Amino acid sequence: MPPRRVLHDKFFKQAKADGYLARSAYKLAEINDRKRLLHKGSRALDLGCAPGAWLQVASEIVGPTGVVVGIDLKPVEHAIAPNVHTLVGDIYETPAESLLQHTGGHPFDAVLSDMAPNTTGHGDHFLSVRLCDRVLDLLESSAAAGAPLLKPGGSLAMKVFEGEAYPDLVKRTARLFTEAKGFKPKASRDVSREMYIVAFGWKG
Ligand SMILES: C[S@@+](CC[C@H](N)C(=O)[O-])C[C@H]1O[C@@H](n2cnc3c(N)ncnc32)[C@H](O)[C@@H]1O
């Protein structure tokens, strides 16, 4: 069993106090404070959105003139806000058009992915990289089909568990955007190998 201090760290307690559905809220809050992916009025896509903490944070940032669309294998069980729409689905089987249904077909300003495989300790890194590759595949194929998920110049933040394929993933991302770098928020546990690749300037 994990030690108590890991289960009930300061971000866990803070999330309870602030009404966030998970401690992960502070990861997106910090990513956005530092990197400014989302703004008032932004359209944001949140891949792997359950239980819904990133939806809460993104909804607060984009405000009532923005929109946040989330998808996850699991349903989001809490009503978040009127500007948030969620779908239940597997990102490997979901076409880009389904994700654009709540934006009237308009591309997103930012794509967020906090997706993670079920961790078993065996192959987690490669499964995580595969999820990220799927995100990049969706961005490329939707742009090639003329109904892009991400607007030209748009931004991306996606979680990956570091490992041997990480440098190639950063390189692939950097080819598709004008800038791509790894970022580790303070709310990400020190022992965790999770990183976020944050990229700006989608080349479309
Ligand atoms: C760390 S949780 C996300 C937490 C969320 N950002 C929040 O703040 O509440 C990772 C999520 O990725 C989802 N996920 C994993 N594989 C997926 C897939 N193939 N398609 C859609 N969602 C997936 C999981 O169901 C899980 O809910």
Tab-separated table of N, CA and C in Angstrom, residues 96 100 137-150:
chain	number	residue	atom	x	y	z
A	96	ALA	N	-12.148	12.541	-35.583
A	96	ALA	CA	-11.998	13.955	-35.226
A	96	ALA	C	-13.335	14.698	-35.326
A	100	LEU	N	-15.477	17.692	-32.864
A	100	LEU	CA	-15.746	19.067	-33.312
A	100	LEU	C	-17.237	19.415	-33.238
A	137	ASP	N	-1.375	11.896	-34.426
A	137	ASP	CA	-1.991	11.339	-35.644
A	137	ASP	C	-3.337	12.024	-35.919
A	138	LEU	N	-4.124	12.189	-34.854
A	138	LEU	CA	-5.442	12.824	-35.026
A	138	LEU	C	-5.297	14.268	-35.510
A	139	LEU	N	-4.314	14.976	-34.958
A	139	LEU	CA	-4.097	16.364	-35.395
A	139	LEU	C	-3.718	16.392	-36.876
A	140	GLU	N	-2.819	15.487	-37.268
A	140	GLU	CA	-2.355	15.475	-38.660
A	140	GLU	C	-3.456	15.036	-39.611
A	141	SER	N	-4.158	13.947	-39.261
A	141	SER	CA	-5.139	13.416	-40.219
A	141	SER	C	-6.320	14.371	-40.356
A	142	SER	N	-6.708	15.030	-39.259
A	142	SER	CA	-7.848	15.963	-39.358
A	142	SER	C	-7.459	17.176	-40.203
A	143	ALA	N	-6.213	17.621	-40.062
A	143	ALA	CA	-5.756	18.763	-40.886
A	143	ALA	C	-5.704	18.354	-42.354
A	144	ALA	N	-5.200	17.147	-42.612
A	144	ALA	CA	-5.091	16.678	-43.998
A	144	ALA	C	-6.473	16.517	-44.631
A	145	ALA	N	-7.469	16.186	-43.807
A	145	ALA	CA	-8.831	15.983	-44.323
A	145	ALA	C	-9.592	17.300	-44.466
A	146	GLY	N	-8.970	18.403	-44.063
A	146	GLY	CA	-9.610	19.714	-44.240
A	146	GLY	C	-10.569	20.087	-43.123
A	147	ALA	N	-10.616	19.294	-42.051
A	147	ALA	CA	-11.449	19.638	-40.889
A	147	ALA	C	-10.562	19.539	-39.654
A	148	PRO	N	-9.632	20.502	-39.513
A	148	PRO	CA	-8.607	20.361	-38.476
A	148	PRO	C	-9.141	20.455	-37.058
A	149	LEU	N	-8.596	19.606	-36.192
A	149	LEU	CA	-8.942	19.677	-34.770
A	149	LEU	C	-8.305	20.899	-34.135
A	150	LEU	N	-7.085	21.222	-34.565
A	150	LEU	CA	-6.338	22.320	-33.952
A	150	LEU	C	-6.128	23.407	-34.996
